[in-house]
Short mmCIF file of N, CA and C in Angstrom, two decimals:
data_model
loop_
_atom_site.label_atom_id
_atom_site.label_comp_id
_atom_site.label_asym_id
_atom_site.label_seq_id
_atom_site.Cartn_x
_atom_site.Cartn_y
_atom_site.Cartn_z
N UNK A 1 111.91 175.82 151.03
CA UNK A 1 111.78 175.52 149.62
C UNK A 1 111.75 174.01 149.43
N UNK A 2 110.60 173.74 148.71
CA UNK A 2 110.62 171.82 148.61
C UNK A 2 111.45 171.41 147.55
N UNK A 3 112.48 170.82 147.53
CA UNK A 3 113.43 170.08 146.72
C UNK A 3 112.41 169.40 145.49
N UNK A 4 112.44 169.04 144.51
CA UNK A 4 112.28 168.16 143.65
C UNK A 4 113.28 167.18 143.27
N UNK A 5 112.93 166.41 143.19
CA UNK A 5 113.51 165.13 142.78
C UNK A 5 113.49 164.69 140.79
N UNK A 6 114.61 165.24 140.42
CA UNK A 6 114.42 165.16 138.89
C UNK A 6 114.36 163.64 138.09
N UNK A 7 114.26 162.72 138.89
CA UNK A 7 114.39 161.32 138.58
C UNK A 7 112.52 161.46 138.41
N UNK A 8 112.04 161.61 139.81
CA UNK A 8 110.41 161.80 139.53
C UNK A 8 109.76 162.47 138.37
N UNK A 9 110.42 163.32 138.21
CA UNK A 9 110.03 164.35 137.18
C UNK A 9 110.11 163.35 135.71
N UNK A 10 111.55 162.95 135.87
CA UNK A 10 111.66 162.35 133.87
C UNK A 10 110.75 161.30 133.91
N UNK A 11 110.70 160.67 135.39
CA UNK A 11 109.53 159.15 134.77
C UNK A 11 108.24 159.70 134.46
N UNK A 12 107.41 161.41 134.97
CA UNK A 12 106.67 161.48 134.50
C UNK A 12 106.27 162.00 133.27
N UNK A 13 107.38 162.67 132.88
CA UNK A 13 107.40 162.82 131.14
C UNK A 13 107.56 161.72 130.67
N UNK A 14 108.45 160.30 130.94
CA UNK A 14 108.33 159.52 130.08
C UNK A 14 106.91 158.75 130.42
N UNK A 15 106.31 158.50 131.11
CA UNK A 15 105.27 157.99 131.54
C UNK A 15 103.90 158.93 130.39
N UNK A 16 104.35 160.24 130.29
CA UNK A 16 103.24 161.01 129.66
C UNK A 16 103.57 160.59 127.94
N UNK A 17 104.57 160.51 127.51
CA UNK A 17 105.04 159.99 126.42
C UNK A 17 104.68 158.63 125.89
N UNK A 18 104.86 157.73 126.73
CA UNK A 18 104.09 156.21 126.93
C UNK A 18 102.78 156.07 126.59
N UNK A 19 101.89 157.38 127.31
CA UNK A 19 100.28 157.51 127.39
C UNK A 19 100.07 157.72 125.70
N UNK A 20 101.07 158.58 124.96
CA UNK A 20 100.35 158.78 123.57
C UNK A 20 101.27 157.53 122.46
N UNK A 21 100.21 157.31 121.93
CA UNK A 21 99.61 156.00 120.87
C UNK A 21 100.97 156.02 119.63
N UNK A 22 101.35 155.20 118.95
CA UNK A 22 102.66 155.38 118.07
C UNK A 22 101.80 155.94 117.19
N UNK A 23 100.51 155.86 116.66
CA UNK A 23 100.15 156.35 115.46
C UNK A 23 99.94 158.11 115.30
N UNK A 24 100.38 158.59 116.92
CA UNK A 24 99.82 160.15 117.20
C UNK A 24 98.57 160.78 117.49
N UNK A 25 98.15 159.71 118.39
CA UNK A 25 96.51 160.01 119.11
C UNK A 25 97.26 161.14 120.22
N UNK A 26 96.29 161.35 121.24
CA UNK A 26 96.36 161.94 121.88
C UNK A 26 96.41 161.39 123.07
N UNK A 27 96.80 162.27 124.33
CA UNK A 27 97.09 161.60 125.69
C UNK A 27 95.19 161.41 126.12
N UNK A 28 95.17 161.24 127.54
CA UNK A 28 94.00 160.38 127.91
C UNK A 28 93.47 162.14 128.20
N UNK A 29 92.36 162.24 128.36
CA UNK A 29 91.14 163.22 128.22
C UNK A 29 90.83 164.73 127.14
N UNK A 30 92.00 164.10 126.25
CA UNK A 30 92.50 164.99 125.10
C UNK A 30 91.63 164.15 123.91
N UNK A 31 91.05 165.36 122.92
CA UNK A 31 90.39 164.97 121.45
C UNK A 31 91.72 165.24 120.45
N UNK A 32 91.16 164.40 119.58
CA UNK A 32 92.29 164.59 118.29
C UNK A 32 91.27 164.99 117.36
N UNK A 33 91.80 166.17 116.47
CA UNK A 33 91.39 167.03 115.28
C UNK A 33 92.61 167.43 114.70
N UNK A 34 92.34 166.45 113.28
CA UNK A 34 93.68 167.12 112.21
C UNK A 34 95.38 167.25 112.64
N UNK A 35 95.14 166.16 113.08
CA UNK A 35 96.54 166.09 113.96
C UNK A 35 97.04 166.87 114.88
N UNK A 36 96.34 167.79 115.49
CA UNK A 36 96.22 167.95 116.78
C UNK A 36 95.54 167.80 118.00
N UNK A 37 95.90 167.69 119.23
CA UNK A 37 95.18 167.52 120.42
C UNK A 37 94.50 168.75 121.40
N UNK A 38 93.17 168.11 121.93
CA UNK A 38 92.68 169.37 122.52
C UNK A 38 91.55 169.01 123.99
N UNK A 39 91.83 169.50 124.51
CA UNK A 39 91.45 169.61 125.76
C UNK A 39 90.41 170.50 126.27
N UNK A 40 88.76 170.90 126.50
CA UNK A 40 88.38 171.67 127.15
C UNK A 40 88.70 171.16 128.95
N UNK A 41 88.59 172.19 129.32
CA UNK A 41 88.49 172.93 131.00
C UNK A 41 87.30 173.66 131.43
N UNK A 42 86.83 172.53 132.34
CA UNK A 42 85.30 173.49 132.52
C UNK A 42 85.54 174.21 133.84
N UNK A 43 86.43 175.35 133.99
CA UNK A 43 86.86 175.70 135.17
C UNK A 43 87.31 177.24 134.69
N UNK A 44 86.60 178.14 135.79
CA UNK A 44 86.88 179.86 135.07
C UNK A 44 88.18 180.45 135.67
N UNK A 45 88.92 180.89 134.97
CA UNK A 45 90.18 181.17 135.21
C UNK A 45 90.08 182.60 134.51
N UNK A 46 91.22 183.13 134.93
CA UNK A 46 91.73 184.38 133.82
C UNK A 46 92.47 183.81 132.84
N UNK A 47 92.45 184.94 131.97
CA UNK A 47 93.24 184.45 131.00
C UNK A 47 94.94 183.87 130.30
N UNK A 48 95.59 184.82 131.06
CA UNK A 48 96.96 184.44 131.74
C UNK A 48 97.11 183.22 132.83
N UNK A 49 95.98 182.81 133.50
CA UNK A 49 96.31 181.22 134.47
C UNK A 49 95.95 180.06 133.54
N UNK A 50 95.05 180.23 132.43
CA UNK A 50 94.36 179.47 131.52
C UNK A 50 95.73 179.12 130.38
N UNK A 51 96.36 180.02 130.05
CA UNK A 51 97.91 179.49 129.21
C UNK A 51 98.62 178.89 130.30
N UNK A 52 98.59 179.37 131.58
CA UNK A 52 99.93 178.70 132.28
C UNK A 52 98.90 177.07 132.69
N UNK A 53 98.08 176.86 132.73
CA UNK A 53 97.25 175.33 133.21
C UNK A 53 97.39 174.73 131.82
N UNK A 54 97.66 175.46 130.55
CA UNK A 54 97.89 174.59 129.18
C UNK A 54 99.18 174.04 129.43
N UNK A 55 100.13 174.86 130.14
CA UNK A 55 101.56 174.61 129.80
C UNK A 55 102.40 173.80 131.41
N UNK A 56 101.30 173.56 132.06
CA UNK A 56 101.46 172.69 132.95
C UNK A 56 100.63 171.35 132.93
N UNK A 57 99.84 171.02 132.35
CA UNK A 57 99.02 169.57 131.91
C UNK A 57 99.92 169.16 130.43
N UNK A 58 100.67 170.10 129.56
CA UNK A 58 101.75 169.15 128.72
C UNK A 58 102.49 170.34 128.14
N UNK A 59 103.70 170.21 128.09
CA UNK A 59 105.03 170.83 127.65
C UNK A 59 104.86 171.18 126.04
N UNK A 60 103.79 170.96 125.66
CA UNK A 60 103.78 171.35 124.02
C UNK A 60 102.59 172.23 124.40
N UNK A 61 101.47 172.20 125.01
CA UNK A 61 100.16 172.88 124.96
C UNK A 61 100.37 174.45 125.21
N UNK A 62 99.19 175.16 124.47
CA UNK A 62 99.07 175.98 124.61
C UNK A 62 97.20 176.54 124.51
N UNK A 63 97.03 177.59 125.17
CA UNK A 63 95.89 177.91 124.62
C UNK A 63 95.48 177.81 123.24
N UNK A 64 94.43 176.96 123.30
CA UNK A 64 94.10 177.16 121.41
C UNK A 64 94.23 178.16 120.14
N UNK A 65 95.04 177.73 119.26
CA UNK A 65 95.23 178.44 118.48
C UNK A 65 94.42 177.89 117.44
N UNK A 66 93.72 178.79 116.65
CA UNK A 66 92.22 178.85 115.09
C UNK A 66 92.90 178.76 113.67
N UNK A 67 93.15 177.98 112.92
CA UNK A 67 93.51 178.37 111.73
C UNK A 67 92.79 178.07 110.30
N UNK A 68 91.23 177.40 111.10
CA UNK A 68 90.42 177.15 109.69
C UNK A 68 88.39 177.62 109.95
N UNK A 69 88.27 177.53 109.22
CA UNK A 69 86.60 177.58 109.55
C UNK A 69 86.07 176.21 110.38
N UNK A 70 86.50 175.39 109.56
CA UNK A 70 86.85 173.88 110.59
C UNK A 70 87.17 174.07 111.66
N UNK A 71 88.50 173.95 112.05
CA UNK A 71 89.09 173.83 113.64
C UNK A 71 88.18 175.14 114.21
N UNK A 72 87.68 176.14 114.00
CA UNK A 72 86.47 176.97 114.62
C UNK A 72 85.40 176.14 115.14
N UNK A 73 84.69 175.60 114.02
CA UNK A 73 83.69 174.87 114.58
C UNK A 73 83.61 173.75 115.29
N UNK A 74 84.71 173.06 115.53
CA UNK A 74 85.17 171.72 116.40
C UNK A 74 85.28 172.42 117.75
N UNK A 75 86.54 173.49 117.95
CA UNK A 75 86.50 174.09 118.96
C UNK A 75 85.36 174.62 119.55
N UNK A 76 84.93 175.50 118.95
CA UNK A 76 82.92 176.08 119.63
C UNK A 76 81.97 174.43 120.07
N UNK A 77 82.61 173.52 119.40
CA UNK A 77 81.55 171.73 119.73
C UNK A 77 81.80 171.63 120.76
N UNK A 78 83.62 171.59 121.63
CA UNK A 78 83.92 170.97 122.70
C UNK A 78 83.24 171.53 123.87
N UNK A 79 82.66 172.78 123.77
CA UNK A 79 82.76 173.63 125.01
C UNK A 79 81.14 173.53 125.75
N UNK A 80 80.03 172.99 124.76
CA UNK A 80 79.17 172.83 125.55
C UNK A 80 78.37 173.57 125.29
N UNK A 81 78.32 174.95 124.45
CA UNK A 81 77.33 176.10 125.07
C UNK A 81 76.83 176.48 125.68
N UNK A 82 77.97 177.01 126.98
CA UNK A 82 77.45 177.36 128.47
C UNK A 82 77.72 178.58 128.51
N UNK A 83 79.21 179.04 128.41
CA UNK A 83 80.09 180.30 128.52
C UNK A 83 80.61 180.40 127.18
N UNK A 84 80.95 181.74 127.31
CA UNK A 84 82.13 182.14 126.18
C UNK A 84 83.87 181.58 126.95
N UNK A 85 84.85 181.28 125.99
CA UNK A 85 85.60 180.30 126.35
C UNK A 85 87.37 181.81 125.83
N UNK A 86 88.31 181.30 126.66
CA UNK A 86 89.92 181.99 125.93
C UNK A 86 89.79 180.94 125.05
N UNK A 87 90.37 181.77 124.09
CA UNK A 87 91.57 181.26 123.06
C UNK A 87 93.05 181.47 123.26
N UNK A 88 94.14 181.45 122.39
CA UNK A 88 95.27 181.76 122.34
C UNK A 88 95.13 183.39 121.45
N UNK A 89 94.36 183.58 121.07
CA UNK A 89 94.72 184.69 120.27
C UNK A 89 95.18 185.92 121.54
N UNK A 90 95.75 186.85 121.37
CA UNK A 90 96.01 188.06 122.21
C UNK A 90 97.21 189.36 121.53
N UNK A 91 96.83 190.63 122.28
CA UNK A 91 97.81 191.44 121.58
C UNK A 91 98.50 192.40 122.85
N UNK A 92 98.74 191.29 123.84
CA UNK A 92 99.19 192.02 124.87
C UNK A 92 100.93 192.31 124.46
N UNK A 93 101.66 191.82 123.64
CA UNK A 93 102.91 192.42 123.30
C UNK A 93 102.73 193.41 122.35
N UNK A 94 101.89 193.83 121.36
CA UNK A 94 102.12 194.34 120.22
C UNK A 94 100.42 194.61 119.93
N UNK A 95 99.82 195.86 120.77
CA UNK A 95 98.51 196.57 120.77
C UNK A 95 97.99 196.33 119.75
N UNK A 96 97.31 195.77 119.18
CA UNK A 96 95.97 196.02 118.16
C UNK A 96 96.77 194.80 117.00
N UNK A 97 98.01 193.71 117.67
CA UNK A 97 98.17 193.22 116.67
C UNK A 97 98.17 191.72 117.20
N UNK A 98 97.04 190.75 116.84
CA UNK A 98 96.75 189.75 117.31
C UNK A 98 97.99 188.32 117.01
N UNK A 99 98.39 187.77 118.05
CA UNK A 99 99.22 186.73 117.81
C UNK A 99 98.80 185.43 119.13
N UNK A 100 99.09 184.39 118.34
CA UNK A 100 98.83 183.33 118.71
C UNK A 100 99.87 183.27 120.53
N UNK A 101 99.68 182.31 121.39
CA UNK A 101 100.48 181.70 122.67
C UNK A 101 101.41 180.78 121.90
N UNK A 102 100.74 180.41 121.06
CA UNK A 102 101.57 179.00 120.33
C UNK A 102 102.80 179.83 119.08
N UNK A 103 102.56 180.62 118.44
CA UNK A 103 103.75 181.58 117.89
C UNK A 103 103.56 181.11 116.42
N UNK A 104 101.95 180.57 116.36
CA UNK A 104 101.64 180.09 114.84
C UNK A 104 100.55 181.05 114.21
N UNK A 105 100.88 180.86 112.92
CA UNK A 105 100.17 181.94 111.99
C UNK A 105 99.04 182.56 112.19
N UNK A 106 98.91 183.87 112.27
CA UNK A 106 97.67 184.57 112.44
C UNK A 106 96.69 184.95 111.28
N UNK A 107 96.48 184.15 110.38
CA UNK A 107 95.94 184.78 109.24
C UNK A 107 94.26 184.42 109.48
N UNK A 108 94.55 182.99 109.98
CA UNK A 108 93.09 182.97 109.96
C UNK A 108 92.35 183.78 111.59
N UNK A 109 91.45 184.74 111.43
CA UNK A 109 90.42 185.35 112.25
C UNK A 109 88.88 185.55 111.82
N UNK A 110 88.30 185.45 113.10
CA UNK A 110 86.97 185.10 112.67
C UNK A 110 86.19 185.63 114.21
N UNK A 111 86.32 187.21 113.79
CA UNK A 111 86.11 187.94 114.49
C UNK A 111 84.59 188.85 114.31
N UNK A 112 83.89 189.37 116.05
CA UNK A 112 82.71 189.91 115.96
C UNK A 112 82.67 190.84 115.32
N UNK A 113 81.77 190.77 114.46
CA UNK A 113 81.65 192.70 113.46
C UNK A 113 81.79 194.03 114.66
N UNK A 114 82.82 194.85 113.48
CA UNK A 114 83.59 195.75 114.94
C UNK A 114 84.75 195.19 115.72
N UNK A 115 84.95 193.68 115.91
CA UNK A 115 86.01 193.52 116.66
C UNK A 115 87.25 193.60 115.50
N UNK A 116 88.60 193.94 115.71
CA UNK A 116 89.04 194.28 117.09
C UNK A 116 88.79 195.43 117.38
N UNK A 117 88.15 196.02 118.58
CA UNK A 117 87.75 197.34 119.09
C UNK A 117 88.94 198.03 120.07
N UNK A 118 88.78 196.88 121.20
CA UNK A 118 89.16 197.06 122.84
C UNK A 118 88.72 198.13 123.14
N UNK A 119 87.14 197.78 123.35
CA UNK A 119 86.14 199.11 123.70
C UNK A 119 85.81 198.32 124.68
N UNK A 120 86.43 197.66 125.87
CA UNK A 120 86.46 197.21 127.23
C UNK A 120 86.13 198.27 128.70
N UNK A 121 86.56 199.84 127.44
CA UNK A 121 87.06 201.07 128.99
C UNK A 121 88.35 200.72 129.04
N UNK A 122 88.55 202.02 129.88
CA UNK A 122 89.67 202.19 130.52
C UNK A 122 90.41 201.80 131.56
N UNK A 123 89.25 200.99 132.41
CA UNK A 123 89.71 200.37 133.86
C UNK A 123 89.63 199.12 133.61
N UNK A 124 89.76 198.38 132.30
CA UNK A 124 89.95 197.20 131.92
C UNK A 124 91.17 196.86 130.95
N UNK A 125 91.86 195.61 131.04
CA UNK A 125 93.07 195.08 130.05
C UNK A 125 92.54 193.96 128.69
N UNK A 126 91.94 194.75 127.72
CA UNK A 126 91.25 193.89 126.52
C UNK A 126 92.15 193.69 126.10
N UNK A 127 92.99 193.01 126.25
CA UNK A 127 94.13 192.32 125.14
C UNK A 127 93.85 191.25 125.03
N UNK A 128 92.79 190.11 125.61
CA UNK A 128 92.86 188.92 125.44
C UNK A 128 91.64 187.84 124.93
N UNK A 129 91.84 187.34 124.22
CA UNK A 129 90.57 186.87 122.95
C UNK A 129 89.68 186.11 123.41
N UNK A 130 88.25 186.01 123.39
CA UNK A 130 87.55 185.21 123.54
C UNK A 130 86.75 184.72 122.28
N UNK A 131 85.89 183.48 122.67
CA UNK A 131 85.09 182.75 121.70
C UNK A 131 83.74 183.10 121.97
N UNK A 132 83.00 183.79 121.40
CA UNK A 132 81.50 184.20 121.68
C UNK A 132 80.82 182.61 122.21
N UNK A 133 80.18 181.79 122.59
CA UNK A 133 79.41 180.88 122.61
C UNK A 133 77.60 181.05 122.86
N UNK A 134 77.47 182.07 123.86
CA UNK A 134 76.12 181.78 124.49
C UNK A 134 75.22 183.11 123.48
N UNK A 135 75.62 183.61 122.57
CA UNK A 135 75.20 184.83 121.95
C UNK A 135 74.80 184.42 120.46
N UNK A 136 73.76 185.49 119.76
CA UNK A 136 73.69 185.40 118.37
C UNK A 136 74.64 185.23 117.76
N UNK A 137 75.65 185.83 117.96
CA UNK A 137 77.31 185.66 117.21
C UNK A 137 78.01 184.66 117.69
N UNK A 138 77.80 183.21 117.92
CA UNK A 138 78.33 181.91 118.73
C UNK A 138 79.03 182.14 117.53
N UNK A 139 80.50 181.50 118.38
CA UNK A 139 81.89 181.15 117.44
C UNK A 139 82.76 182.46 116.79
N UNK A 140 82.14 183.80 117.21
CA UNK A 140 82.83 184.61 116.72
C UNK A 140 84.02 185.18 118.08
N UNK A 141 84.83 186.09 117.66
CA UNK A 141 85.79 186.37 118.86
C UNK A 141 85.83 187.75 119.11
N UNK A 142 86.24 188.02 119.94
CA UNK A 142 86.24 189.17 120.72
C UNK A 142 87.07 189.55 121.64
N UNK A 143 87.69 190.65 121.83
CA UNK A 143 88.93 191.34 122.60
C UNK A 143 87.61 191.22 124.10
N UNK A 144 88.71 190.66 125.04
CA UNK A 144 88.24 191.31 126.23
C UNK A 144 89.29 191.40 127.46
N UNK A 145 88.40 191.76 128.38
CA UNK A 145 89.48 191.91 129.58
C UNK A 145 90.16 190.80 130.31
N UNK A 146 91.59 190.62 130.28
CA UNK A 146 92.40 189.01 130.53
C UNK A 146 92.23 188.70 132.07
N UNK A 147 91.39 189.80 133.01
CA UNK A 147 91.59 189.60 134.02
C UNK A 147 89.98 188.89 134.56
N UNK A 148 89.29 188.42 133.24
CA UNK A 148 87.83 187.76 133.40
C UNK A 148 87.98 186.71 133.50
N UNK A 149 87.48 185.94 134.54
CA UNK A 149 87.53 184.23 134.41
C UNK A 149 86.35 183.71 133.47
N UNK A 150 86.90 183.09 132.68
CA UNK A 150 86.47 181.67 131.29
C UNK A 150 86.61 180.99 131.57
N UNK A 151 86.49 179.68 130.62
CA UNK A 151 86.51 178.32 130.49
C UNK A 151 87.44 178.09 129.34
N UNK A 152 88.09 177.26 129.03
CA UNK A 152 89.22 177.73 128.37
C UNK A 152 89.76 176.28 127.83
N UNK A 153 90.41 176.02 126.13
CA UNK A 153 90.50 175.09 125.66
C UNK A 153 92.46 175.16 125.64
N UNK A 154 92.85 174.44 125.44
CA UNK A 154 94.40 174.21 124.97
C UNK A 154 94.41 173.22 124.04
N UNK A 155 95.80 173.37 123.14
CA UNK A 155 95.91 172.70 122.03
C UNK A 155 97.73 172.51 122.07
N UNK A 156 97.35 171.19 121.63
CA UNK A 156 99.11 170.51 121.32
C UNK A 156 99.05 169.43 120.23
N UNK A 157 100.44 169.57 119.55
CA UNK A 157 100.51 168.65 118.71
C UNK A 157 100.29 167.40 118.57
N UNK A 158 100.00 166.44 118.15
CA UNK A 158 99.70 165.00 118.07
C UNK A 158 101.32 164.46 118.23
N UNK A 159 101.79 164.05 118.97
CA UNK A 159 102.85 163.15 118.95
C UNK A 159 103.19 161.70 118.55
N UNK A 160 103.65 161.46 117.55
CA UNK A 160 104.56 160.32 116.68
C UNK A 160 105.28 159.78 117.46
N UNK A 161 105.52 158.74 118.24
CA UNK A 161 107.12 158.15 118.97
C UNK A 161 107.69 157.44 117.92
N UNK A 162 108.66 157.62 118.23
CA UNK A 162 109.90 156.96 117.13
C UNK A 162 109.73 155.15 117.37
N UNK A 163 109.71 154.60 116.74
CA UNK A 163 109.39 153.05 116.57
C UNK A 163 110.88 152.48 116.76
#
């Protein structure tokens, strides 16, 4: 088992703390929208490794969470129109009832006509949300199977340091 060294560890949180701006920009390869920060990943993952790579590149991130027609369409900008991309949305605790990674409000959805279905089959786990991109329905979402590798955005708060 490799030891860690917790002295290494705090200089690199404070070092990551240092990286963001007093006014609450964002760290270095992160966009700022509406006071939050966001990150695409052009790398296909499942959907469960795609929250844990949010929550290992910064201690606040999470898979993107949607709460306007706006932050929709910023998010669908970052990604390129290559693939369909995760979100944070999912209803793997509570079947057919969509909640954020981040544990913030679900009101806003902006979902494919028919979705939510989880008409994936049976030999698939649709609990986990995607962003339509490469289709007539770009920007809409859709239940699919968490065990599909995407491309995948995360989102964290804009951080303020105390002056």
């Amino acid at each position: 088992m490799r030891k860690v060294d917790y002295r290494i560890v705090y200089l690199e949180v404070v070092i990551w703390h240092l990286e963001i701006a007093d006014e609450g920009s964002c760290p270095t390869n992160w966009l700022m929208f509406n006071g939050n920060c966001y990150r695409f990943y052009d790398c296909m993952v499942e959907w469960t490794l795609a929250e844990t790579e949010c929550r290992v590149a910064s201690p606040l991130a999470h898979l993107v969470s949607i709460h306007s027609d706006e932050e929709n369409a910023f998010v669908h900008g970052m990604q390129g129109g290559q693939n369909d991309i995760w979100i944070g949305m999912n209803d793997r605790q509570n079947e057919g009832v969509g909640e954020w990674t981040d544990g913030s409000d679900n009101s806003y959805v902006n979902w494919l006509p028919g979705e939510p279905d989880n008409s994936c089959g049976l030999l698939c786990n649709g609990d986990c949300v995607e962003m339509q991109v490469d289709t007539s329905y770009s920007d809409k979402w859709n239940l699919e199977d968490c065990a599909l590798e995407k491309r995948f955005i995360c989102k964290q708060p804009s951080i303020k340091l105390p002056q």
